[in-house]
Structures are given as structure tokens and as C-alpha cells.
mmCIF file of C-alpha atoms in Angstrom:
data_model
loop_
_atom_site.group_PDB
_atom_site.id
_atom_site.type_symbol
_atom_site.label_atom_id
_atom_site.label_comp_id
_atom_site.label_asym_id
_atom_site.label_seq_id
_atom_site.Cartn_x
_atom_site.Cartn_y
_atom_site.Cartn_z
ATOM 1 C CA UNK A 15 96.020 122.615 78.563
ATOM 2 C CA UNK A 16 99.457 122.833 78.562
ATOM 3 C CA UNK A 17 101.503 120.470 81.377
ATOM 4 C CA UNK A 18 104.515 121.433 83.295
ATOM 5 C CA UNK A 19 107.350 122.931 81.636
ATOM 6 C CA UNK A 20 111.036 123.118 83.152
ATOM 7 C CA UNK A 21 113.941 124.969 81.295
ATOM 8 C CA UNK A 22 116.749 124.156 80.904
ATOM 9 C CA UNK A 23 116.418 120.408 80.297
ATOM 10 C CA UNK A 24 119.625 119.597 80.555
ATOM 11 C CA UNK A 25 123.282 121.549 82.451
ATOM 12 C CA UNK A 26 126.519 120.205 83.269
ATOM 13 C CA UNK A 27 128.194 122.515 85.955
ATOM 14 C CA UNK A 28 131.238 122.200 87.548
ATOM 15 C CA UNK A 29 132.175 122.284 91.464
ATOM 16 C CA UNK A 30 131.420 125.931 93.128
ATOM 17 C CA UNK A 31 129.318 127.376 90.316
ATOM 18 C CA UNK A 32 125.803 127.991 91.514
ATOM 19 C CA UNK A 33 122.696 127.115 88.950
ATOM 20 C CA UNK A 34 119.417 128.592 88.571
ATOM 21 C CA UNK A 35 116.358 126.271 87.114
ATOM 22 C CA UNK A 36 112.814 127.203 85.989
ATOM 23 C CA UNK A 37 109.939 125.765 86.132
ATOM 24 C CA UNK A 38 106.239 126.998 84.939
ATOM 25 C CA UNK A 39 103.658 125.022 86.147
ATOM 26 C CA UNK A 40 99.881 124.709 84.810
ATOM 27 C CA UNK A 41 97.393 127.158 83.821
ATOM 28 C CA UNK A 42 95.923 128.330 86.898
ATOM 29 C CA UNK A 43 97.910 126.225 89.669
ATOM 30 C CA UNK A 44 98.944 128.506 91.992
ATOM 31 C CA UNK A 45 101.491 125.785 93.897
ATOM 32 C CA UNK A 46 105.013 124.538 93.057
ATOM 33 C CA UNK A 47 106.934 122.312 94.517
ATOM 34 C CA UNK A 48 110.383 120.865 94.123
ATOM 35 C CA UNK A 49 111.802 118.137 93.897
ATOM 36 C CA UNK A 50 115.094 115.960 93.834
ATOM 37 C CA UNK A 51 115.610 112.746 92.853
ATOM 38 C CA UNK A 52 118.927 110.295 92.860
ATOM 39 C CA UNK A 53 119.466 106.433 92.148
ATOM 40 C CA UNK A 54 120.328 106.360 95.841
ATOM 41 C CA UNK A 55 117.599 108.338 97.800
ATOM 42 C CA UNK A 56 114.717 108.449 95.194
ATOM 43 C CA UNK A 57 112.216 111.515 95.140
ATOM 44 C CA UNK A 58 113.237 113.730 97.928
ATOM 45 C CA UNK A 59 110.893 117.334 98.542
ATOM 46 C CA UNK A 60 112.853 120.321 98.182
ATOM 47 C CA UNK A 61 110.708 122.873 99.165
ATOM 48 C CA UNK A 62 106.495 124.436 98.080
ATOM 49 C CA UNK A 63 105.534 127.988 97.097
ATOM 50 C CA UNK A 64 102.024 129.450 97.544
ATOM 51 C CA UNK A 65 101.678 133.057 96.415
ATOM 52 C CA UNK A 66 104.933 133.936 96.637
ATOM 53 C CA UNK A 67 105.619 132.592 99.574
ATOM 54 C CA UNK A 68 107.333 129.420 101.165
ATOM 55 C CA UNK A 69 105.017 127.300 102.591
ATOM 56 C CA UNK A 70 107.312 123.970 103.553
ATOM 57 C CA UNK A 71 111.118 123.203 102.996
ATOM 58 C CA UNK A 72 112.736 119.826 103.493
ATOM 59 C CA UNK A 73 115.967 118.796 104.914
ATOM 60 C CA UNK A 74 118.296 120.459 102.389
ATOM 61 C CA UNK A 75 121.168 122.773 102.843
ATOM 62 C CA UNK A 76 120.863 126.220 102.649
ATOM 63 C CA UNK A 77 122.632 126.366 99.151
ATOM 64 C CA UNK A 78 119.019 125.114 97.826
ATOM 65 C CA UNK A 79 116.558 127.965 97.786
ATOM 66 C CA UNK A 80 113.870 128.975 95.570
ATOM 67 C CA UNK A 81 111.371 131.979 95.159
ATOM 68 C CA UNK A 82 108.169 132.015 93.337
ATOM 69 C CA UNK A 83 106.901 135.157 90.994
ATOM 70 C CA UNK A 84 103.404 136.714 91.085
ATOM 71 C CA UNK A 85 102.515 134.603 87.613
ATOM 72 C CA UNK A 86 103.130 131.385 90.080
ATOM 73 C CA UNK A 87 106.321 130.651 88.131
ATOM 74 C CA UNK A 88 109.327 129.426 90.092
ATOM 75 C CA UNK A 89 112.836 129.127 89.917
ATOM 76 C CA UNK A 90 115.328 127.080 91.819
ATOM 77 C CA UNK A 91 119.119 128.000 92.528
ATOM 78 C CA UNK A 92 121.744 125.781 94.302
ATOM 79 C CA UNK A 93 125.109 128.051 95.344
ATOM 80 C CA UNK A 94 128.440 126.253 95.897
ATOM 81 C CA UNK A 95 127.783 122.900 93.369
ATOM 82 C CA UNK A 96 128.793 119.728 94.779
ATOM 83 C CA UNK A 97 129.362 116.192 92.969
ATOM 84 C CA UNK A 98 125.999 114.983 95.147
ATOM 85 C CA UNK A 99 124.091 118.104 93.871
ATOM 86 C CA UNK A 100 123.882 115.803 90.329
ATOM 87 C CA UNK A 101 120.235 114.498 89.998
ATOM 88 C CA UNK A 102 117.482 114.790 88.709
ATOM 89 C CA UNK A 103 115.097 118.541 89.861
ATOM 90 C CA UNK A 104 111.798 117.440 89.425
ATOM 91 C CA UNK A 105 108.881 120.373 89.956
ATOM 92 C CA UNK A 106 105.257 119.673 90.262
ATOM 93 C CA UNK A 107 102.110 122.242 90.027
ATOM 94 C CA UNK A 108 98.834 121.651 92.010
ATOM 95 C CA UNK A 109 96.315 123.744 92.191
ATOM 96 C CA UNK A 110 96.237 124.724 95.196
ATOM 97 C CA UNK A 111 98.133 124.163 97.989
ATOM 98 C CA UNK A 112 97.521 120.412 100.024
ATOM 99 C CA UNK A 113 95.100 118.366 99.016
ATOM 100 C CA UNK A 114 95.435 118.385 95.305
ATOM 101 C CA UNK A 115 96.745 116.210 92.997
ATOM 102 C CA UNK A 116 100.566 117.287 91.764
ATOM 103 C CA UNK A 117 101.326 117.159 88.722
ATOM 104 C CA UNK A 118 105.323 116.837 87.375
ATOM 105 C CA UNK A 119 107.295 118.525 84.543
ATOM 106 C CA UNK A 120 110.018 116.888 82.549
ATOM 107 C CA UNK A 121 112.541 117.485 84.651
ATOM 108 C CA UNK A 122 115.967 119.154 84.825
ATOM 109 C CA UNK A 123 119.280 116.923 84.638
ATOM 110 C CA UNK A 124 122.187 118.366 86.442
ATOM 111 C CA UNK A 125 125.369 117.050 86.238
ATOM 112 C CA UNK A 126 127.857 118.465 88.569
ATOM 113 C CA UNK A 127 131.570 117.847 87.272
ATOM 114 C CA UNK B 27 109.567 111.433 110.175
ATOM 115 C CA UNK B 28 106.974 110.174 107.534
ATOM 116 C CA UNK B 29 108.430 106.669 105.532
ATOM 117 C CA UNK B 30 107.060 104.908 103.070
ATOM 118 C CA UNK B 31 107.556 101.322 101.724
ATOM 119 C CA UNK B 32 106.935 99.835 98.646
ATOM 120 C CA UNK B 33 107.147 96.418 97.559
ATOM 121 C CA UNK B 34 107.993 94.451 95.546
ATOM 122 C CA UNK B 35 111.257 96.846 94.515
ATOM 123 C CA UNK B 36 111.364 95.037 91.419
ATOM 124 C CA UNK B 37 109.116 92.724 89.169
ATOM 125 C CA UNK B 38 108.835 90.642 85.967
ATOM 126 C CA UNK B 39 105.625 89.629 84.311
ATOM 127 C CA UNK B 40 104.583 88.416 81.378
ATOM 128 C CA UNK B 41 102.313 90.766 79.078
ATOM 129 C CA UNK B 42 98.646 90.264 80.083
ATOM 130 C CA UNK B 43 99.456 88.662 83.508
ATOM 131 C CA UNK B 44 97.561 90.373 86.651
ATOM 132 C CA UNK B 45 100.119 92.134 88.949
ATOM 133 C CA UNK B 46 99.560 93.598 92.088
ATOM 134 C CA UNK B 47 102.013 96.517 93.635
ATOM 135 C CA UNK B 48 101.906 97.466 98.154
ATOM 136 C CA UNK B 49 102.345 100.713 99.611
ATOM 137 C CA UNK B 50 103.003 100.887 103.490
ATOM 138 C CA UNK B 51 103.179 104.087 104.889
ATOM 139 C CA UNK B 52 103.703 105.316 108.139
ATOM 140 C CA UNK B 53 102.675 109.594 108.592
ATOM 141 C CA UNK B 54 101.643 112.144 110.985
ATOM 142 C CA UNK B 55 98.317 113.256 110.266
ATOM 143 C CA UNK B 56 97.122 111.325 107.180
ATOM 144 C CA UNK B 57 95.570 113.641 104.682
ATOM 145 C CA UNK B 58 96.305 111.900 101.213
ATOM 146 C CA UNK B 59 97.819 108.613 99.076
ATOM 147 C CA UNK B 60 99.309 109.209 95.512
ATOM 148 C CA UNK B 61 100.000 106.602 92.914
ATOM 149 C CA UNK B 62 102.343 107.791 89.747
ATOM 150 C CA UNK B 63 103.793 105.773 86.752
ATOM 151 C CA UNK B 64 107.487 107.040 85.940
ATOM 152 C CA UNK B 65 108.706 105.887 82.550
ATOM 153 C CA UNK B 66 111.388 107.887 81.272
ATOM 154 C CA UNK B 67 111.392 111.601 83.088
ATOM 155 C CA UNK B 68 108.634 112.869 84.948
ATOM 156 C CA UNK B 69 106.492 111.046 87.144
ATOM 157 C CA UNK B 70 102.712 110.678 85.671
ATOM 158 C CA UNK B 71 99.868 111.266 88.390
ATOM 159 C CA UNK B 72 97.344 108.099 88.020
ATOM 160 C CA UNK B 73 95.357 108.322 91.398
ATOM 161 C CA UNK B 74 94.969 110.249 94.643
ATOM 162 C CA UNK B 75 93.293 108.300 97.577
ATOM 163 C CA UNK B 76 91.523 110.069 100.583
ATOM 164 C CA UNK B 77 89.121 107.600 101.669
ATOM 165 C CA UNK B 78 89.538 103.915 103.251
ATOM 166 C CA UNK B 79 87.424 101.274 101.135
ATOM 167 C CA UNK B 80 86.858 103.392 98.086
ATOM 168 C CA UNK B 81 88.249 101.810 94.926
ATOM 169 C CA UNK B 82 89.925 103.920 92.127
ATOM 170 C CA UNK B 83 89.667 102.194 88.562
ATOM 171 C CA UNK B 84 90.960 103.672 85.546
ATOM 172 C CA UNK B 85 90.902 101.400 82.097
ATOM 173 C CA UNK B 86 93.098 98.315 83.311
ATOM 174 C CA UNK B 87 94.325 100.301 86.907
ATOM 175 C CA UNK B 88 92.811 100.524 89.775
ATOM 176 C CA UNK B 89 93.851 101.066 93.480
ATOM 177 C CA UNK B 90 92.504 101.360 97.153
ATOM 178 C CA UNK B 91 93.327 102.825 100.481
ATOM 179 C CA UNK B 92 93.441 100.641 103.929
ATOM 180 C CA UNK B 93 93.522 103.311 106.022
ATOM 181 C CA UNK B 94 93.107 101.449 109.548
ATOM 182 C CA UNK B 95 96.202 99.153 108.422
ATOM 183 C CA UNK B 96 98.072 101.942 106.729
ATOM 184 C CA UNK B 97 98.442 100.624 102.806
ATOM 185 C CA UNK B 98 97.765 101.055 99.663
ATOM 186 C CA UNK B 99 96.926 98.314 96.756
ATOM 187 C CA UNK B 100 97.656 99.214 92.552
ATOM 188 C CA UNK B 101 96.647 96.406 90.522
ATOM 189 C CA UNK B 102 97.232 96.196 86.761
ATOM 190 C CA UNK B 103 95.474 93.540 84.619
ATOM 191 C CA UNK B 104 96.028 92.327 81.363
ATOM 192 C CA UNK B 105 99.236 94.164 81.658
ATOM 193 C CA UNK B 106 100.789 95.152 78.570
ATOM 194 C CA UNK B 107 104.618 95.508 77.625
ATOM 195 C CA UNK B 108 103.833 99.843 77.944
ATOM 196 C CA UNK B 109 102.743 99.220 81.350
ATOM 197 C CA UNK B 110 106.831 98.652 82.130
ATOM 198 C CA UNK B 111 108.089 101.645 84.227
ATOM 199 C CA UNK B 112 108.680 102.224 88.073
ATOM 200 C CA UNK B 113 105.183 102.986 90.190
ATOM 201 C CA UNK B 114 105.898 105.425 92.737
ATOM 202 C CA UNK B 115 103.658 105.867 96.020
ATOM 203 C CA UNK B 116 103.605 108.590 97.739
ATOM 204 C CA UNK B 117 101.507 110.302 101.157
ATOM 205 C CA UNK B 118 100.702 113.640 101.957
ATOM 206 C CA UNK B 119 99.994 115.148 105.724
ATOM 207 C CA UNK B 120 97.895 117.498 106.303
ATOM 208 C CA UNK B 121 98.668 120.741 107.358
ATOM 209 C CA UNK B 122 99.804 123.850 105.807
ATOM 210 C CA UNK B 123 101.113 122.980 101.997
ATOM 211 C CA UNK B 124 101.603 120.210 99.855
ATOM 212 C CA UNK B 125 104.679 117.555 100.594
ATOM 213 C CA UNK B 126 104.673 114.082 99.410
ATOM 214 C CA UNK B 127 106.987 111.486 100.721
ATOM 215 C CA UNK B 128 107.929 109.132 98.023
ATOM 216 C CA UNK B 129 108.374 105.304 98.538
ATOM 217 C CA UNK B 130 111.689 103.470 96.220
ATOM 218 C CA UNK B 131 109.422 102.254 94.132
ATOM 219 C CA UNK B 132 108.305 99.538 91.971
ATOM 220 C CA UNK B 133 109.997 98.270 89.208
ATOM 221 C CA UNK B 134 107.438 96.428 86.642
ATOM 222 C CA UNK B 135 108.921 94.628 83.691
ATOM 223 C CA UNK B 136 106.445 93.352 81.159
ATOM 224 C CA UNK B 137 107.910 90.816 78.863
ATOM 225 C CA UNK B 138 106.164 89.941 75.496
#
């Protein structure tokens, strides 16, 4: 069974450009969540989708949103880049939603020049 | 706010010592304990803990839940030098959704 896959692995942006990521998680897991993670501040939660829908969010502006499609793939977009916006966007895929065990893709590395 | 704390940060063994990594956690409405082993990129999912008492075990791994004094336990024997990477801990809450709160994490060095 395929794992977690995240496109694009790698982006350098600059300041004020806005990004979109993508991530498709396992056959048949039906929840995503995101992730961030820095040297400073480690793994920090982002937000979950469940069917579409948003089912937690963590404290992050409101230049970090998400949506989730009806095949349970989801993409990620930050508006307005910052310098701090460079990490590490992690995305995990249970199968359901709480409870499960989540499971991480590769990763995207943002760089924000 | 849910925390977790993870110690050591960092630590150095030699290959087939016995080492021995604590998870504190502190969270509204327990529901689960994760264990994952980052190397390079992503974070690999090793166990998932409900239950006080129970052990885990896989191969050379295995971990348990205190859930009356709110840690966790990973122990790795006969460590090896592929068993270097940082151990992550994390706890879920119950409730709608799934959100882990992540400890620092562990730093294991395994030196031949």
C-alpha cells in the first residue's frame, strides 16, 4: 500500500507570495492533518479534515488554511509569506478521524526568502 | 493547553547498550499516547498507547503507558547505530478529530 505522498518536495518563495502544498494520504484514510515543524518550536498541528470538512485548527494565523477534496486529498496554502513561514509542512493520514494511528508523508521544505 | 515533555533532549550510547527514553504529558481528556522515530523527513509511527499497564513490544522496542502518573516509557535494547534519530512523543484528546501535541524530542546517538 502506498504511504503518504506530498508534492512539491521542495519551494523557495519569497516574502508576500502565497504557496499552495499537496498532500495525498493513504488508500482509504479519510483524515488529514497538518503539520509544521521548526528547529525552534518542533511539530506544531496546523489544522484536520474529515470529509471535506474542518474538524480542528491550531493557533495559526489566518494566512494558513487548507481544504480537503471528496477523494480525501488535501492541499495547504499560506497567503502573505513571511521569513518564519520557512519549515518544514508535515501531513499525516489516519483512517479515521481520533483514535487512529497517523501516519506522515515526506514532507514539504519551504524556504521563505 | 496540552504540553508534553520529553527527556532526555539528547543522548549518546554505545551500539548494543539498553536505553530508555520518558514522556510526561499533561492533557485534557486523555484519549491516546504516540511514539514515532524521525530520521531524516517524516516522522515513522512505532506505537499508539490507550491503556495503563499494557506493554507494546516490537523486535528490540517496546513501550508502556502510566496513565495514573501521566508518562510514557520507550526502551530500545541492543541498540544498533540505525536506531540513531530523534523519538518523538506525542498525546491525543479525545473529542471531535485527531490532534497530537508533540514533545522536543529525543535525540539518540548510537556510536559503533
Amino acid at each position: 500500500k502506498a504511504g503518504v505522498t506530498q508534492t512539491p518536495r521542495y519551494l523557495i518563495k519569497t516574502r508576500g507570495q502565497q504557496v499552495t502544498l499537496s498532500c495525498s494520504p493513504i488508500s482509504g484514510h479519510r483524515s488529514v492533518s497538518w503539520y509544521q515543524q521548526t528547529p525552534g518550536q518542533g511539530l506544531q498541528f496546523l489544522f484536520e479534515y474529515f470529509s471535506e470538512t474542518q474538524r480542528n485548527k491550531g493557533n495559526f494565523p489566518g494566512r494558513f488554511s487548507g481544504r480537503q477534496f471528496s477523494n480525501s486529498r488535501s492541499e495547504m496554502n499560506v497567503s502573505t509569506l513571511e521569513l518564519g513561514d520557512s519549515a518544514l509542512y508535515l501531513c499525516a493520514s489516519s483512517r479515521l478521524a481520533g483514535g487512529y494511528e497517523q501516519y506522515f508523508g515526506p514532507g514539504t521544505r519551504l524556504t521563505v526568502t | 493547553e496540552d504540553k508534553v515533555v520529553q527527556s532526555p533532549l539528547s543522548l549518546v550510547v554505545h551500539e548494543g547498550d539498553t536505553v530508555t527514553l520518558n514522556c510526561s504529558y499533561e492533557v485534557t481528556n486523555f484519549r491516546s499516547l504516540l511514539w514515532y522515530k524521525q530520521e531524516k523527513k517524516a516522522p515513522t509511527f512505532l506505537f499508539m498507547l490507550t491503556s495503563s499497564g499494557i506493554e507494546k513490544k516490537s523486535g528490540r522496542l517496546s513501550s508502556i503507558l502510566d496513565k495514573k502518573e501521566l508518562f510514557s516509557i520507550l526502551n530500545i535494547t541492543a541498540t544498533q547505530t540505525g536506531d540513531s534519530a530523534i523519538y518523538l512523543c506525542a498525546v491525543e484528546p479525545t473529542g471531535s478529530g485527531s490532534r497530537l501535541t508533540f514533545g522536543e524530542g529525543t535525540q539518540l546517538t548510537v556510536n559503533p
